[in-house]
PDB file of C-alpha atoms in Angstrom:
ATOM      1  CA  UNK A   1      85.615  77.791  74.110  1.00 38.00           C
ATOM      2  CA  UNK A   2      88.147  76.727  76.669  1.00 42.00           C
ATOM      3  CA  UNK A   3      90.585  79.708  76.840  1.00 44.00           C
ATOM      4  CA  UNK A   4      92.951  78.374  79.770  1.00 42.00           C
ATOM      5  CA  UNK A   5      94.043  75.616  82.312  1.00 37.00           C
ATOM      6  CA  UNK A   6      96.951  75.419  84.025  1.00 33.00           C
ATOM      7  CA  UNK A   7      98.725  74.537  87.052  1.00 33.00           C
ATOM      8  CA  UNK A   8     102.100  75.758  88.958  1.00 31.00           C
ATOM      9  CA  UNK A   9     103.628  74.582  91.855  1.00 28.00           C
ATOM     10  CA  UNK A  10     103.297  77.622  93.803  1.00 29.00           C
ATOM     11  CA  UNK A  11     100.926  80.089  95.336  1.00 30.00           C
ATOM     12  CA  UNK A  12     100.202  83.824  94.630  1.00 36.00           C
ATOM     13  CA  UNK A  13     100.612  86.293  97.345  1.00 34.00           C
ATOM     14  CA  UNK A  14      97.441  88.939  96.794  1.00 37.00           C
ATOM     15  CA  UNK A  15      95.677  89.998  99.825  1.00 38.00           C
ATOM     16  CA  UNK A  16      93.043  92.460 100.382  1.00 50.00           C
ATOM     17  CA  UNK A  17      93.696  95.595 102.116  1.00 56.00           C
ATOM     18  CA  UNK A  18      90.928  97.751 104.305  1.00 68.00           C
ATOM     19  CA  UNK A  19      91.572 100.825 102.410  1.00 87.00           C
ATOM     20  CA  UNK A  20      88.536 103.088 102.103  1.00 95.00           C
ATOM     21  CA  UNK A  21      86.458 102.777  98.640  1.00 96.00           C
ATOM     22  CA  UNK A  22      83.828 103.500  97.121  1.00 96.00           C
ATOM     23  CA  UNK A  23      81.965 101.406  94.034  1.00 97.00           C
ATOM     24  CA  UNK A  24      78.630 103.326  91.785  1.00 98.00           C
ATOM     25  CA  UNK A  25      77.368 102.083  88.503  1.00 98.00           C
ATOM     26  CA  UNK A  26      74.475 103.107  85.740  1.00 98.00           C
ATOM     27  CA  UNK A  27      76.592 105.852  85.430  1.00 98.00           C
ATOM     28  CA  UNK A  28      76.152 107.165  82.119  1.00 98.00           C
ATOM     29  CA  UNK A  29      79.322 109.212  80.223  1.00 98.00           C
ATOM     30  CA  UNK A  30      78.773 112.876  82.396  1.00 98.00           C
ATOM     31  CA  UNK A  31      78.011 111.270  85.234  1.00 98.00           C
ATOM     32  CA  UNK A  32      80.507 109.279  85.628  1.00 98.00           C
ATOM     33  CA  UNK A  33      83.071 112.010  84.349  1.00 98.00           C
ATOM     34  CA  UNK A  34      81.895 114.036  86.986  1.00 98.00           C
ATOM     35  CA  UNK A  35      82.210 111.176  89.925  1.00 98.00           C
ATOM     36  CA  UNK A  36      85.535 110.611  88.089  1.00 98.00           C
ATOM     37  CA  UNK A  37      86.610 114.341  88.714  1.00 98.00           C
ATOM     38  CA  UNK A  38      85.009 114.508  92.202  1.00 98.00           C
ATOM     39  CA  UNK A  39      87.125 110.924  93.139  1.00 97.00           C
ATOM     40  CA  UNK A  40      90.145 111.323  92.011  1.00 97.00           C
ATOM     41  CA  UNK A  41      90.363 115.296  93.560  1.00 97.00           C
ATOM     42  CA  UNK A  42      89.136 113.369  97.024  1.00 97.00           C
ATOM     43  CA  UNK A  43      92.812 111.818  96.759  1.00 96.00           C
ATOM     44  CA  UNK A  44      90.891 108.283  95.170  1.00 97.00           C
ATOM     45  CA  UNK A  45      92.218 106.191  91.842  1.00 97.00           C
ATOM     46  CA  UNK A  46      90.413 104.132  89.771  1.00 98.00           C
ATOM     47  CA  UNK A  47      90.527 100.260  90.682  1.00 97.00           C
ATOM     48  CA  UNK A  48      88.066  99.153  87.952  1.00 97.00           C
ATOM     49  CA  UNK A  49      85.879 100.258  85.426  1.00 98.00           C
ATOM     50  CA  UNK A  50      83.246  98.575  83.478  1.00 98.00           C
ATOM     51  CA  UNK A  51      81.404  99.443  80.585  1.00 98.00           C
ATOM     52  CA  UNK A  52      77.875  98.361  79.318  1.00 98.00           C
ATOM     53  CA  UNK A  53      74.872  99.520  77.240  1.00 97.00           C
ATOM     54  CA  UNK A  54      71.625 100.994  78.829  1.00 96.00           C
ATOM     55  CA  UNK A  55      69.093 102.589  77.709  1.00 94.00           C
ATOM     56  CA  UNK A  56      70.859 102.868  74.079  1.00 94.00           C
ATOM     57  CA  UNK A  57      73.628 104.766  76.049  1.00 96.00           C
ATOM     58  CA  UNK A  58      77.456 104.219  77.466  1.00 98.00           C
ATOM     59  CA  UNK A  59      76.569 103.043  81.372  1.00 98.00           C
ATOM     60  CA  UNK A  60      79.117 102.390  83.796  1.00 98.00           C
ATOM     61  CA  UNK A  61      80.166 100.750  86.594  1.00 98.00           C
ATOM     62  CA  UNK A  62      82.881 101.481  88.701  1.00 98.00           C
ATOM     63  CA  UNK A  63      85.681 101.191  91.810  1.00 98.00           C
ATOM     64  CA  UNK A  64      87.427 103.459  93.431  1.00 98.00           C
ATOM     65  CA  UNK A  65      89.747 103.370  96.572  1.00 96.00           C
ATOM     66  CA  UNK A  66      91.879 105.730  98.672  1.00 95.00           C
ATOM     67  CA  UNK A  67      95.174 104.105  98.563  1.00 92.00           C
ATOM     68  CA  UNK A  68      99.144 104.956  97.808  1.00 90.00           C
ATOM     69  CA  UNK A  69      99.465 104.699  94.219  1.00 93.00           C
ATOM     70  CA  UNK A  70     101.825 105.010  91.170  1.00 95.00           C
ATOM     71  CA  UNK A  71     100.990 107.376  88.539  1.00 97.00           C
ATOM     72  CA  UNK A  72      98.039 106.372  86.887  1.00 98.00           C
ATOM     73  CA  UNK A  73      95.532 107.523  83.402  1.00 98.00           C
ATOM     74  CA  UNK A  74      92.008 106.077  83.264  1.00 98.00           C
ATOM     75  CA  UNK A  75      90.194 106.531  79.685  1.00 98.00           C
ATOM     76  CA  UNK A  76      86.422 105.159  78.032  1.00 98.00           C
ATOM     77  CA  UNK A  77      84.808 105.525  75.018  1.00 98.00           C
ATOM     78  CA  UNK A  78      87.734 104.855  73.223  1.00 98.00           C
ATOM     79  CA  UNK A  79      87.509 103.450  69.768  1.00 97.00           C
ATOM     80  CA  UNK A  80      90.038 100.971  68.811  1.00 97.00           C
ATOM     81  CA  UNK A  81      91.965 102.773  67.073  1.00 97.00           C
ATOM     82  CA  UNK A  82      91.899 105.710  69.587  1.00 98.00           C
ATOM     83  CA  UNK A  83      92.620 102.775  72.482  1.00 97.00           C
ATOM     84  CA  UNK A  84      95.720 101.909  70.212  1.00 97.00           C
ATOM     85  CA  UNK A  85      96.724 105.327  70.142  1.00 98.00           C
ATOM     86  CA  UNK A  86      96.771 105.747  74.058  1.00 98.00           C
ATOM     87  CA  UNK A  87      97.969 102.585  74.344  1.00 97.00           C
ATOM     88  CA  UNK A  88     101.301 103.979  72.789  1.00 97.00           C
ATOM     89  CA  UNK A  89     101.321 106.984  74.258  1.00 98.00           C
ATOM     90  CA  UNK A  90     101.397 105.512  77.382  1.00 98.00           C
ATOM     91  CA  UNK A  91     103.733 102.458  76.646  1.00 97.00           C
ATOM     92  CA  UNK A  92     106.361 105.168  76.005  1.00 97.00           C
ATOM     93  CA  UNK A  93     106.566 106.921  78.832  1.00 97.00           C
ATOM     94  CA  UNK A  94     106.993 103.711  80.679  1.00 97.00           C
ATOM     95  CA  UNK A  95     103.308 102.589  81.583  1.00 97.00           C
ATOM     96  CA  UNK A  96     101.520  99.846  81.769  1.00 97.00           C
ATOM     97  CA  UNK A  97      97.565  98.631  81.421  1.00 97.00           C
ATOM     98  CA  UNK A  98      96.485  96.935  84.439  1.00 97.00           C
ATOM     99  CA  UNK A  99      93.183  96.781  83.106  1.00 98.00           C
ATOM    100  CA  UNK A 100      90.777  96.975  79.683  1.00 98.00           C
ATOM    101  CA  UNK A 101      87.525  96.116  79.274  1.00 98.00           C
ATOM    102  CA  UNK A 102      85.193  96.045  75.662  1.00 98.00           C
ATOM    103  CA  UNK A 103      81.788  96.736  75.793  1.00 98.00           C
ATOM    104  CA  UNK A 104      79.410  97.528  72.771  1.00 97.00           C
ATOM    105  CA  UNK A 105      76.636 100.465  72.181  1.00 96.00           C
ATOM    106  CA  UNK A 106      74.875 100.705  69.463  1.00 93.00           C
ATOM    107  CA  UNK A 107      76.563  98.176  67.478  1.00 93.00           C
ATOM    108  CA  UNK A 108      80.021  99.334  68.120  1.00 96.00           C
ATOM    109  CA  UNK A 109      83.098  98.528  70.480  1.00 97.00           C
ATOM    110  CA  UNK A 110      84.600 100.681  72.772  1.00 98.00           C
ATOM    111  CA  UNK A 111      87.267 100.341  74.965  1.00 98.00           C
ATOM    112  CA  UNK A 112      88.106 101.532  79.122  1.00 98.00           C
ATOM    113  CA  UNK A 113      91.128 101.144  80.414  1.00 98.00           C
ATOM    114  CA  UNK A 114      93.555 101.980  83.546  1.00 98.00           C
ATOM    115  CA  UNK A 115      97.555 102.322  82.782  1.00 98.00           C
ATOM    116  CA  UNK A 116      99.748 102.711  85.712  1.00 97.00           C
ATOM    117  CA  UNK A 117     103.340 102.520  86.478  1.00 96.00           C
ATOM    118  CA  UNK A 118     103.525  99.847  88.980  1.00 93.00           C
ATOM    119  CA  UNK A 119     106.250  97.375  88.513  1.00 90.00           C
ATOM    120  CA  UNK A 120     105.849  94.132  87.200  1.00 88.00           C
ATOM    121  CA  UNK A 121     107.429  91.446  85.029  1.00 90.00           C
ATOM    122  CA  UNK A 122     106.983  91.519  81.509  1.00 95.00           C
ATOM    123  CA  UNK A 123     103.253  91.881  80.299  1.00 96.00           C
ATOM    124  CA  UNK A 124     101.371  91.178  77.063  1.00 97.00           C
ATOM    125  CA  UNK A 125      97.709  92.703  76.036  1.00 97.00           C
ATOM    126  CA  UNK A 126      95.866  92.158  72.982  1.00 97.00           C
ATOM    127  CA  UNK A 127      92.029  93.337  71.785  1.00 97.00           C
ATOM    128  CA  UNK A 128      89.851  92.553  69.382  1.00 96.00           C
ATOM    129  CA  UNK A 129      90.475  89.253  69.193  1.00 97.00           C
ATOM    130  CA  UNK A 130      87.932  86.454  67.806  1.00 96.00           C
ATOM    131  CA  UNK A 131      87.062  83.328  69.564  1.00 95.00           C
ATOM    132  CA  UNK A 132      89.833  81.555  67.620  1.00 95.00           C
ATOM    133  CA  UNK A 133      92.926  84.181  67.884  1.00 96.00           C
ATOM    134  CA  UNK A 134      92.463  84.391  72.233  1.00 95.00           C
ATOM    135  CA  UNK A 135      92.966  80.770  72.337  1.00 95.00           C
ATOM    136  CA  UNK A 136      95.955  80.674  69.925  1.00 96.00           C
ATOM    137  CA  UNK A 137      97.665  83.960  72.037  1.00 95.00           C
ATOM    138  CA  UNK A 138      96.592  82.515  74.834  1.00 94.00           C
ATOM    139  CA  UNK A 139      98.577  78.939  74.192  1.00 94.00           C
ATOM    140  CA  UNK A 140     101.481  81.099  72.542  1.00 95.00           C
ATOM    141  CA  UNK A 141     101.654  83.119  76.053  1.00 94.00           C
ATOM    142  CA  UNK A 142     101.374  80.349  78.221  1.00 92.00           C
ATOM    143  CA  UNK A 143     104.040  78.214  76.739  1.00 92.00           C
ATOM    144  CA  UNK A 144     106.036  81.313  77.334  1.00 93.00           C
ATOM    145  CA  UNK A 145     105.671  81.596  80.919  1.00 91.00           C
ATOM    146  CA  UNK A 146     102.919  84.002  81.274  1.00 93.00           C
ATOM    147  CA  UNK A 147      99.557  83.988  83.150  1.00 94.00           C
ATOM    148  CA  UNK A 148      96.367  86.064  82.335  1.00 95.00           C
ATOM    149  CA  UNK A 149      95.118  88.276  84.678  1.00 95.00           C
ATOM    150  CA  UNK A 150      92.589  90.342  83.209  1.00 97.00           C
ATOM    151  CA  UNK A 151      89.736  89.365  80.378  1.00 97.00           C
ATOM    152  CA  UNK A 152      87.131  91.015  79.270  1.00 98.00           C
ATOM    153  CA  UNK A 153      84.733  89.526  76.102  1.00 98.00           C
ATOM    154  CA  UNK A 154      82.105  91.844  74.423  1.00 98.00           C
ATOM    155  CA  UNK A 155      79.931  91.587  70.929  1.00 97.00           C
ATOM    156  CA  UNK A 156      80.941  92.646  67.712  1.00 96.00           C
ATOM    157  CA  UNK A 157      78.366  91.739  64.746  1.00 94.00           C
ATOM    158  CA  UNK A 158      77.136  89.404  66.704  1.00 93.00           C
ATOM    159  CA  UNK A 159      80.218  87.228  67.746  1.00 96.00           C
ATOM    160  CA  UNK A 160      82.398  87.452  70.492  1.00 97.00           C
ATOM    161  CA  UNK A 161      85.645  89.426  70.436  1.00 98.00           C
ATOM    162  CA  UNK A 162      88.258  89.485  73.730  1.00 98.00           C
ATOM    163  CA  UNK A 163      90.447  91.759  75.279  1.00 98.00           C
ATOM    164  CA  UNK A 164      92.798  90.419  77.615  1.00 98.00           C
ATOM    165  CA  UNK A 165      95.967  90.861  79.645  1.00 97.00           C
ATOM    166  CA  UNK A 166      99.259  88.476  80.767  1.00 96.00           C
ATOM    167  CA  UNK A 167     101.802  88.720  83.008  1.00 95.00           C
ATOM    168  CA  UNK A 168     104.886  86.888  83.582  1.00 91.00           C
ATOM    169  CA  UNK A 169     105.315  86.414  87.211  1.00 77.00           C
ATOM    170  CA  UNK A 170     108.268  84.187  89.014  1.00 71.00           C
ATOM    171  CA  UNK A 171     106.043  83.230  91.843  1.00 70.00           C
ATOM    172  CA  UNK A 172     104.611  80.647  90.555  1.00 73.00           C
ATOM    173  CA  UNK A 173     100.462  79.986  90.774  1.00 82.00           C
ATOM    174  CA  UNK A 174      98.030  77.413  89.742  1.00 92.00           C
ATOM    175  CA  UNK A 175      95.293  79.200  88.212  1.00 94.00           C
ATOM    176  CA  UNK A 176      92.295  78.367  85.698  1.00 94.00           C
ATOM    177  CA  UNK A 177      90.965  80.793  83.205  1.00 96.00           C
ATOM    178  CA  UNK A 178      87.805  80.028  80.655  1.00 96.00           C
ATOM    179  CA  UNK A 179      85.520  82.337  78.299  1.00 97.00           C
ATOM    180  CA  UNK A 180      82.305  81.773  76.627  1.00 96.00           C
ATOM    181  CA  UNK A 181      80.582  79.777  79.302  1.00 97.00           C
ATOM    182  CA  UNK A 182      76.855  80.136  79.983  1.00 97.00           C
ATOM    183  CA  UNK A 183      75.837  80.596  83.381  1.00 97.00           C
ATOM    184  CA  UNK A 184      74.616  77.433  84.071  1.00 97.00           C
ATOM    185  CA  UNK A 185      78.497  76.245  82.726  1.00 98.00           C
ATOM    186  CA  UNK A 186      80.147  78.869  84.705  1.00 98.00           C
ATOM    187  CA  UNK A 187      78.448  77.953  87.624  1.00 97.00           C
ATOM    188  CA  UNK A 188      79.527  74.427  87.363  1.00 97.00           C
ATOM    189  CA  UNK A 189      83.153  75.359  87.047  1.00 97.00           C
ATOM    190  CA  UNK A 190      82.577  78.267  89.803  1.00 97.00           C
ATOM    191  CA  UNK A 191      81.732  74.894  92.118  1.00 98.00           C
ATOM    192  CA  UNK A 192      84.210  72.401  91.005  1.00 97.00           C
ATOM    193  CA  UNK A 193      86.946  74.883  91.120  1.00 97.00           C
ATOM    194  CA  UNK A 194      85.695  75.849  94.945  1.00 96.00           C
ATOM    195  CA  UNK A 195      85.689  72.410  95.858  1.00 97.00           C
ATOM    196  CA  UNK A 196      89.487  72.216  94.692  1.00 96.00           C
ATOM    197  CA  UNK A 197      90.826  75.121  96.932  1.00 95.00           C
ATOM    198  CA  UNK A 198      90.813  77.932  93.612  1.00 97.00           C
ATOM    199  CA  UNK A 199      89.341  81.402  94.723  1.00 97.00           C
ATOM    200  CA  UNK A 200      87.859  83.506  91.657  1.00 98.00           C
ATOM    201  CA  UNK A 201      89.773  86.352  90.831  1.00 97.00           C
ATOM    202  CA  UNK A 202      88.176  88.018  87.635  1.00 98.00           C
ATOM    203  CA  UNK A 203      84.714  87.675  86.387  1.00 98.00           C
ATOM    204  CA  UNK A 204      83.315  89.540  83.207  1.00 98.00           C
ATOM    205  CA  UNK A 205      79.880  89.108  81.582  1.00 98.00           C
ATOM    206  CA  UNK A 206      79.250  89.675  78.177  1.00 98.00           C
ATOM    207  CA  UNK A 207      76.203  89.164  75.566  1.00 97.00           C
ATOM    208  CA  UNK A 208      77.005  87.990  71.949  1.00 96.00           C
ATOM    209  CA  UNK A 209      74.178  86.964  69.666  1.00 96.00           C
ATOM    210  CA  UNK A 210      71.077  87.293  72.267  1.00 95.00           C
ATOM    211  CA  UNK A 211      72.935  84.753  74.699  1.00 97.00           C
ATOM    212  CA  UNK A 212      75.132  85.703  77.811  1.00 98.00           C
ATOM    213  CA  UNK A 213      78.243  84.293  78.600  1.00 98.00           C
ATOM    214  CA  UNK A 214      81.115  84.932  81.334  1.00 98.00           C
ATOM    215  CA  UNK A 215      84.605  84.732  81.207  1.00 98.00           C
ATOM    216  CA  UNK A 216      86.697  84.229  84.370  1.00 98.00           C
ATOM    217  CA  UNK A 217      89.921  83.599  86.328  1.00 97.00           C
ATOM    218  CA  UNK A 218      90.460  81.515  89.652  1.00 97.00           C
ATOM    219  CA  UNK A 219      93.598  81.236  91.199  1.00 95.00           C
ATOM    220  CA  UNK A 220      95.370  79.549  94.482  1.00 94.00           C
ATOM    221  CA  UNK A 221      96.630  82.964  96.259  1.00 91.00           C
ATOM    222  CA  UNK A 222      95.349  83.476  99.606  1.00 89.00           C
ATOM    223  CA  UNK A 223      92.701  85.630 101.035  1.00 89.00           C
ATOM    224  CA  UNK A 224      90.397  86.415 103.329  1.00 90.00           C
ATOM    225  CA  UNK A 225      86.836  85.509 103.181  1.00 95.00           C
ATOM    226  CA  UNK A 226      85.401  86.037  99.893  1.00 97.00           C
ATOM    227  CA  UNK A 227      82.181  86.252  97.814  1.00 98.00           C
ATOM    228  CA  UNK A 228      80.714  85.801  94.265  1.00 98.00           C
ATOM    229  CA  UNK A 229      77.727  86.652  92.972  1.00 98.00           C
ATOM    230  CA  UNK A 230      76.546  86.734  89.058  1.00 98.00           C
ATOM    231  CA  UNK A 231      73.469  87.220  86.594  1.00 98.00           C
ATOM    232  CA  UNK A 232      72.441  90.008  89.354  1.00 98.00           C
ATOM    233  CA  UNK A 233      69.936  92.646  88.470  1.00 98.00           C
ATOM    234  CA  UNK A 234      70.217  96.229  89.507  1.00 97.00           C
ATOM    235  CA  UNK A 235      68.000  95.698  93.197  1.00 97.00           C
ATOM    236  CA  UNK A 236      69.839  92.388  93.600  1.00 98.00           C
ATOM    237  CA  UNK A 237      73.344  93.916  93.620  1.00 98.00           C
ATOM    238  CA  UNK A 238      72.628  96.897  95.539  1.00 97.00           C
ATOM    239  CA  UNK A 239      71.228  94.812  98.555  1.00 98.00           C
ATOM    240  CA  UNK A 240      73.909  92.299  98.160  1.00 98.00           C
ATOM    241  CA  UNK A 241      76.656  94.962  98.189  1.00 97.00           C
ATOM    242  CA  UNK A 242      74.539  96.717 100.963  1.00 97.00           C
ATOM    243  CA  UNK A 243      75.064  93.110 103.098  1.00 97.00           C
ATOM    244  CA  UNK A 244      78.465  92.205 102.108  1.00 97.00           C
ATOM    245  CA  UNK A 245      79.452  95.610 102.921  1.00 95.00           C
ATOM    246  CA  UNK A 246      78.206  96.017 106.275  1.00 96.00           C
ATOM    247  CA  UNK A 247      79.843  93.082 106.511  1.00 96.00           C
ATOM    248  CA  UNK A 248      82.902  94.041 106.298  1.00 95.00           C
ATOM    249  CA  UNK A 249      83.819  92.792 102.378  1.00 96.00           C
ATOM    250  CA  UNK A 250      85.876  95.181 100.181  1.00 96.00           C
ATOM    251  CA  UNK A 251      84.536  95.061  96.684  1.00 97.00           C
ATOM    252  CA  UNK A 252      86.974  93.961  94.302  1.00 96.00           C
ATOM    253  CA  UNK A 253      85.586  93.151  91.110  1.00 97.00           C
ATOM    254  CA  UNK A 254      82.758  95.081  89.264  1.00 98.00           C
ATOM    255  CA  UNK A 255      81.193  93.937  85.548  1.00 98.00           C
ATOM    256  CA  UNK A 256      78.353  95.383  84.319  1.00 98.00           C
ATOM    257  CA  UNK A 257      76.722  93.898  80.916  1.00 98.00           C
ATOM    258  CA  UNK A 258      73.781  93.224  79.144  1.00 96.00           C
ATOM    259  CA  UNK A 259      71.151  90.766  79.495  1.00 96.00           C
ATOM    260  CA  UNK A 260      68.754  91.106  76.451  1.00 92.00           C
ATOM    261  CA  UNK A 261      67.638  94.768  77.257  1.00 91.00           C
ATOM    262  CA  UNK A 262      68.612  94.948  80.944  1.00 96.00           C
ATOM    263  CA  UNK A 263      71.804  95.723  82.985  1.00 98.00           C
ATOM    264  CA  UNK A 264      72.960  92.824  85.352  1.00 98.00           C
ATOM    265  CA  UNK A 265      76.392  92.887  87.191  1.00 98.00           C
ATOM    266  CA  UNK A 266      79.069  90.800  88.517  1.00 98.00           C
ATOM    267  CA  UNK A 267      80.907  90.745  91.458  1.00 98.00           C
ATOM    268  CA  UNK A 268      83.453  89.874  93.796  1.00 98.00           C
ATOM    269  CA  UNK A 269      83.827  90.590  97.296  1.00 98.00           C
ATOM    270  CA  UNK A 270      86.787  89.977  99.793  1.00 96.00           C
ATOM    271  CA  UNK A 271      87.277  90.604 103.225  1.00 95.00           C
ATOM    272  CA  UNK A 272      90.504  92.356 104.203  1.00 91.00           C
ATOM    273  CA  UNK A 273      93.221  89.631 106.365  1.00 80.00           C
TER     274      UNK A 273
END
């Protein structure tokens, strides 16, 4: 399924900043509660936050940085009908979600996400939608002027389902977004889309039916330096985030999924202009 191209005539302006962070993951629900607690007490907020089955429990996998920050709410394990519920809570007293992700245990969909009160332009978000409804939202939004910036796919009885977030910006940036592509298709894209000047800016794994897909997001805004890797298992990551962070790389983006019975993660790293 192609879920987006498109092309503007100018370019984002999202840069890295050197902020201290700090990124864990196979956390399961207490554990991460507890890092969650210690974190955000150390003056921290949440950047990202990924869910994923292991072991036949909730696992997690997470961001956090040490930065100036709007007021902010951070919840998982959220049905979608208790998501829906927050989510209107929180639209009333004036925030916003800068981030959801869906991720399945045990047969059912839960929800994580991050409101804050940053500004923005207007915004859309929609979950649970099939294969067929993201690409009709996602034409209905586009011919309106907006651009996604978050997606996140997960399984539900076997198929795909989305969650997803746009924003209408007035600045302008060409930017290509697709979902359901196996790795050996995302990694095609990943190359031609390098080759064309596009940096990735999202990247979410998912497993629907015994096969693993990704969904992602490159844009033209500037950076520094910058680093993908995919289809990683647990040693793989940890000495690739080892390198890329003596390095010098902030971690950006964090997804943690399922590959048949094993956890593999996602990543993108950026080094700070």
């Amino acid at each position: 399924m192609k879920i987006a191209t498109w092309a503007a005539g100018l370019l984002c302006a999202t840069l890295a900043q050197a902020n201290e962070w700090h990124a864990y993951y196979r956390l399961t629900s207490d554990a991460y509660q507890a890092k969650f607690d210690e974190m955000v007490d150390q003056g921290y907020r949440l950047n990202s936050v990924s869910g994923y089955e292991r072991d036949g429990q909730p696992n997690f996998a997470v961001i956090f940085e040490k930065r100036e920050t709007t007021a902010w709410w951070s919840h998982s394990g959220m049905t979608s009908d208790v998501y829906q519920q927050k989510f209107d809570k929180y639209l009333k007293q004036g925030y916003r979600v800068v981030q959801v992700d869906g991720y399945t245990v045990d047969e059912t969909a839960y929800y994580a996400a991050i409101w804050d009160k940053s500004p923005s332009g207007a915004w859309m978000t929609r979950h649970g939608m099939t294969a067929d409804s993201a690409q009709e939202y996602f034409d209905e939004y586009l011919s309106q002027g907006y651009r996604m910036t978050d997606i996140s796919g997960y399984e539900v009885a076997c198929a795909e389902r989305f969650a997803a977030i746009w924003e209408k910006t007035s600045t302008g940036c060409e930017w290509q977004a697709y979902a359901n592509m196996t790795s050996a298709e995302y990694q095609s894209r990943f190359d031609q889309y390098v080759a064309e000047g596009y940096r990735l800016v999202d990247v979410d794994g998912y497993q629907a039916d015994g096969v693993v897909y990704y969904a992602a997001i490159w844009d033209k805004s500037p950076s520094g330096a910058w680093v993908a890797r995919h289809g990683m298992d647990s040693p793989t990551f940890q000495a690739e985030f080892d390198k890329y962070k003596q390095k010098g790389y902030v971690l950006r983006t964090l997804s943690g999924y399922n590959a048949g019975g094993e956890d593999r993660y996602a990543a993108i790293w950026v080094k700070p202009t």
